[in-house]
Short mmCIF file of C-alpha atoms in Angstrom, two decimals:
data_model
loop_
_atom_site.label_atom_id
_atom_site.label_comp_id
_atom_site.label_asym_id
_atom_site.label_seq_id
_atom_site.Cartn_x
_atom_site.Cartn_y
_atom_site.Cartn_z
CA GLY B 1 94.64 145.30 111.23
CA ALA B 2 97.45 147.73 110.58
CA GLY B 3 98.14 148.64 106.99
CA VAL B 4 101.44 149.39 105.31
CA SER B 5 103.36 152.08 107.13
CA GLN B 6 106.22 154.23 105.93
CA SER B 7 108.63 156.54 107.69
CA PRO B 8 109.42 159.33 107.67
CA SER B 9 106.38 160.92 106.09
CA ASN B 10 108.50 163.84 104.92
CA LYS B 11 112.23 164.14 104.41
CA VAL B 12 114.12 167.23 103.37
CA THR B 13 117.79 166.79 102.64
CA GLU B 14 120.65 168.55 100.98
CA LYS B 15 122.06 167.50 97.65
CA GLY B 16 124.82 164.95 98.12
CA LYS B 17 123.52 163.51 101.39
CA ASP B 18 122.37 159.91 101.82
CA VAL B 19 118.80 159.11 102.89
CA GLU B 20 117.04 155.99 104.16
CA LEU B 21 113.34 155.41 103.74
CA ARG B 22 111.56 152.70 105.70
CA CYS B 23 108.59 150.50 104.89
CA ASP B 24 106.69 148.20 107.24
CA PRO B 25 104.48 145.89 105.19
CA ILE B 26 101.32 144.17 106.31
CA SER B 27 102.19 141.23 108.54
CA GLY B 28 102.38 137.99 106.58
CA HIS B 29 102.73 139.65 103.19
CA THR B 30 105.60 138.08 101.30
CA ALA B 31 105.71 140.53 98.39
CA LEU B 32 106.97 144.09 98.81
CA TYR B 33 107.32 146.81 96.18
CA TRP B 34 108.89 150.25 96.02
CA TYR B 35 107.66 152.88 93.56
CA ARG B 36 108.50 156.49 92.90
CA GLN B 37 105.67 158.93 92.17
CA SER B 38 106.64 162.13 90.44
CA LEU B 39 104.48 164.86 88.98
CA GLY B 40 103.68 163.94 85.42
CA GLN B 41 105.61 160.68 85.64
CA GLY B 42 103.06 158.44 87.24
CA LEU B 43 104.20 155.49 89.29
CA GLU B 44 107.70 154.34 88.45
CA PHE B 45 108.56 150.80 89.54
CA LEU B 46 111.82 150.61 91.48
CA ILE B 47 112.27 147.21 93.10
CA TYR B 48 110.26 144.11 94.05
CA PHE B 49 110.89 141.56 96.79
CA GLN B 50 109.09 138.22 96.81
CA GLY B 51 109.77 135.88 99.71
CA ASN B 52 113.31 134.53 99.67
CA SER B 53 113.79 135.02 95.93
CA ALA B 54 116.36 137.42 94.55
CA PRO B 55 114.76 140.86 94.28
CA ASP B 56 113.79 142.31 90.92
CA LYS B 57 115.93 145.45 90.80
CA SER B 58 115.22 146.26 87.19
CA GLY B 59 113.56 149.58 87.99
CA LEU B 60 116.30 151.16 90.06
CA PRO B 61 117.35 154.28 88.14
CA SER B 62 121.02 154.26 89.12
CA ASP B 63 123.52 152.56 91.39
CA ARG B 64 122.88 155.29 93.95
CA PHE B 65 119.64 153.49 94.76
CA SER B 66 119.53 150.27 96.77
CA ALA B 67 117.04 148.43 98.93
CA GLU B 68 117.09 145.72 101.52
CA ARG B 69 114.43 143.61 103.12
CA THR B 70 115.41 142.14 106.43
CA GLY B 71 113.81 139.00 107.77
CA GLY B 72 111.22 139.03 105.05
CA SER B 73 109.49 141.99 106.67
CA VAL B 74 110.74 145.57 106.98
CA SER B 75 112.39 147.13 103.96
CA THR B 76 114.74 150.09 103.65
CA LEU B 77 115.29 152.06 100.46
CA THR B 78 118.60 153.91 100.47
CA ILE B 79 119.50 156.74 98.14
CA GLN B 80 123.14 157.75 98.21
CA ARG B 81 124.48 161.15 97.17
CA THR B 82 120.99 162.50 96.58
CA GLN B 83 120.30 164.72 93.59
CA GLN B 84 117.51 167.23 93.05
CA GLU B 85 115.90 164.93 90.50
CA ASP B 86 115.43 162.36 93.27
CA SER B 87 112.74 164.59 94.78
CA ALA B 88 109.46 162.64 94.65
CA VAL B 89 107.04 160.66 96.74
CA TYR B 90 108.36 157.17 97.40
CA LEU B 91 105.60 154.60 97.81
CA CYS B 92 105.81 151.16 99.29
CA ALA B 93 103.24 148.43 98.74
CA SER B 94 102.86 144.88 99.93
CA SER B 95 100.76 141.93 98.84
CA SER B 96 100.19 138.36 99.91
CA GLY B 97 102.43 137.12 97.13
CA VAL B 98 99.91 134.49 96.13
CA GLY B 99 98.91 134.60 92.50
CA THR B 100 97.99 137.92 90.99
CA ASP B 101 96.91 139.68 94.11
CA THR B 102 95.98 143.09 95.39
CA GLN B 103 98.68 145.52 96.44
CA TYR B 104 98.19 147.57 99.58
CA PHE B 105 99.97 150.89 99.54
CA GLY B 106 101.55 152.91 102.28
CA PRO B 107 101.08 156.66 102.67
CA GLY B 108 104.41 157.42 101.04
CA THR B 109 107.49 159.40 101.97
CA ARG B 110 107.83 162.81 100.36
CA LEU B 111 111.51 163.40 99.66
CA THR B 112 112.73 166.90 98.88
CA VAL B 113 116.35 167.38 97.86
CA LEU B 114 117.49 170.99 98.11
CA ALA M 1 109.13 145.01 77.43
CA GLN M 2 105.82 145.22 79.19
CA ARG M 3 104.32 148.67 79.13
CA VAL M 4 101.08 150.36 80.19
CA THR M 5 99.96 153.49 78.38
CA GLN M 6 97.37 155.95 79.60
CA PRO M 7 97.17 158.57 76.86
CA GLU M 8 95.22 161.18 78.79
CA LYS M 9 96.90 163.04 81.62
CA LEU M 10 93.70 164.90 82.43
CA LEU M 11 90.07 164.13 81.69
CA SER M 12 87.36 166.59 82.64
CA VAL M 13 83.67 165.76 82.29
CA PHE M 14 80.40 167.09 83.65
CA LYS M 15 78.53 165.34 86.42
CA GLY M 16 76.14 162.80 84.94
CA ALA M 17 78.12 162.40 81.74
CA PRO M 18 79.73 159.09 80.74
CA VAL M 19 83.37 158.55 81.54
CA GLU M 20 85.98 156.46 79.76
CA LEU M 21 89.58 156.36 80.89
CA LYS M 22 91.81 154.72 78.33
CA CYS M 23 94.46 152.12 79.04
CA ASN M 24 96.52 150.17 76.53
CA TYR M 25 99.19 147.62 77.31
CA SER M 26 101.95 145.90 75.46
CA TYR M 27 102.36 142.25 76.34
CA SER M 28 101.91 139.24 74.17
CA GLY M 29 100.63 136.90 76.83
CA SER M 30 97.60 136.96 79.11
CA PRO M 31 98.27 139.51 81.81
CA GLU M 32 96.27 140.39 84.85
CA LEU M 33 95.09 144.00 84.69
CA PHE M 34 94.03 146.37 87.43
CA TRP M 35 92.72 149.85 87.97
CA TYR M 36 93.96 151.68 91.05
CA VAL M 37 92.59 155.00 92.32
CA GLN M 38 94.00 157.72 94.52
CA TYR M 39 91.51 160.17 96.00
CA SER M 40 92.72 163.47 97.37
CA ARG M 41 94.79 163.00 100.55
CA GLN M 42 94.23 159.24 100.52
CA ARG M 43 96.37 156.25 99.74
CA LEU M 44 96.48 154.55 96.41
CA GLN M 45 93.98 151.69 96.49
CA LEU M 46 92.63 149.00 94.24
CA LEU M 47 89.47 149.93 92.35
CA LEU M 48 88.93 146.79 90.33
CA ARG M 49 90.74 143.95 88.66
CA HIS M 50 90.10 142.15 85.44
CA ILE M 51 89.87 138.68 86.92
CA SER M 52 87.03 139.64 89.25
CA ARG M 53 84.80 140.94 86.46
CA GLU M 54 83.02 143.13 88.97
CA SER M 55 81.61 146.62 89.03
CA ILE M 56 82.93 148.87 91.76
CA LYS M 57 81.35 152.28 92.43
CA GLY M 58 79.65 151.95 89.06
CA PHE M 59 82.94 151.46 87.20
CA THR M 60 83.60 148.54 84.89
CA ALA M 61 86.54 147.59 82.69
CA ASP M 62 86.66 145.05 79.93
CA LEU M 63 89.81 143.41 78.70
CA ASN M 64 90.07 143.52 74.91
CA LYS M 65 92.96 141.28 73.93
CA GLY M 66 92.66 142.15 70.26
CA GLU M 67 93.15 145.83 70.95
CA THR M 68 95.30 145.19 74.07
CA SER M 69 93.13 147.59 76.00
CA PHE M 70 91.53 147.73 79.43
CA HIS M 71 89.52 150.93 79.40
CA LEU M 72 87.67 152.03 82.54
CA LYS M 73 84.09 153.14 82.08
CA LYS M 74 81.24 154.59 84.06
CA PRO M 75 77.91 155.58 82.51
CA PHE M 76 77.14 158.52 84.81
CA ALA M 77 79.99 160.37 86.49
CA GLN M 78 79.65 161.65 90.05
CA GLU M 79 81.62 164.44 91.71
CA GLU M 80 83.17 161.98 94.16
CA ASP M 81 84.79 160.18 91.23
CA SER M 82 87.31 163.00 90.91
CA ALA M 83 90.68 161.36 91.56
CA MET M 84 93.85 160.06 89.98
CA TYR M 85 93.40 156.75 88.19
CA TYR M 86 96.19 154.31 87.35
CA CYS M 87 96.02 151.29 85.10
CA ALA M 88 98.38 148.46 86.07
CA LEU M 89 99.58 145.17 84.62
CA GLN M 90 100.98 142.02 86.16
CA TYR M 91 102.13 139.56 83.56
CA SER M 92 102.33 136.49 85.80
CA SER M 93 101.91 135.55 89.39
CA ALA M 94 104.89 136.47 91.54
CA SER M 95 105.99 139.13 89.05
CA LYS M 96 106.28 142.86 89.39
CA ILE M 97 103.30 145.11 88.72
CA ILE M 98 103.77 147.90 86.21
CA PHE M 99 101.72 151.08 86.30
CA GLY M 100 100.74 153.59 83.67
CA SER M 101 101.40 157.29 84.09
CA GLY M 102 97.91 157.93 85.40
CA THR M 103 94.90 160.00 84.38
CA ARG M 104 93.50 162.75 86.57
CA LEU M 105 89.70 162.67 86.35
CA SER M 106 87.91 165.88 87.21
CA ILE M 107 84.13 165.90 87.44
CA ARG M 108 82.55 169.31 87.01
CA PRO M 109 79.28 170.06 88.79
#
């Protein structure tokens, strides 16, 4: 079946603009994660959705970052007033949400803020 | 707070040599631990998990609660093992998964 997909694959924007990144998880997966992957920084947890529970937003670096998950499926990560330090690869992952289970990662969106 | 530490950013070994990628965690309970791998131009994917106690591609990892470590080992490295390796921790079911900063493994021919 189809894996996790993300769009766009690449996004170049100007400092100060808003961007939206999309994630389509594996069908039926109730858990969805967003991470940021920067050179030398590893994988930085951003936000976690699990079913109908309130999302764990503890990793969002500032109030310029927000995320939604509509209908328990597709998720959108929004970065407002982008800064150059926001440049990174943004990864989405989903899992079945049952117990401690395997995460399946998308290909990522490479964001470049000029 | 829960934390995963991978002290080596880069590890370079010769083909056929043993490999050990270090991972330490800070959590007082009984977490679930994972190793994820990202090969060049591929997606991040699960390599192995503590609960399965399995060997994947010749790699094993043992959880040492006393030392709070989950080091990844392979007795004889192969060139195709070159990749980025991440250690990860999940402290309970339905909780977020935290990753270390990763170790780039380079196998020299």
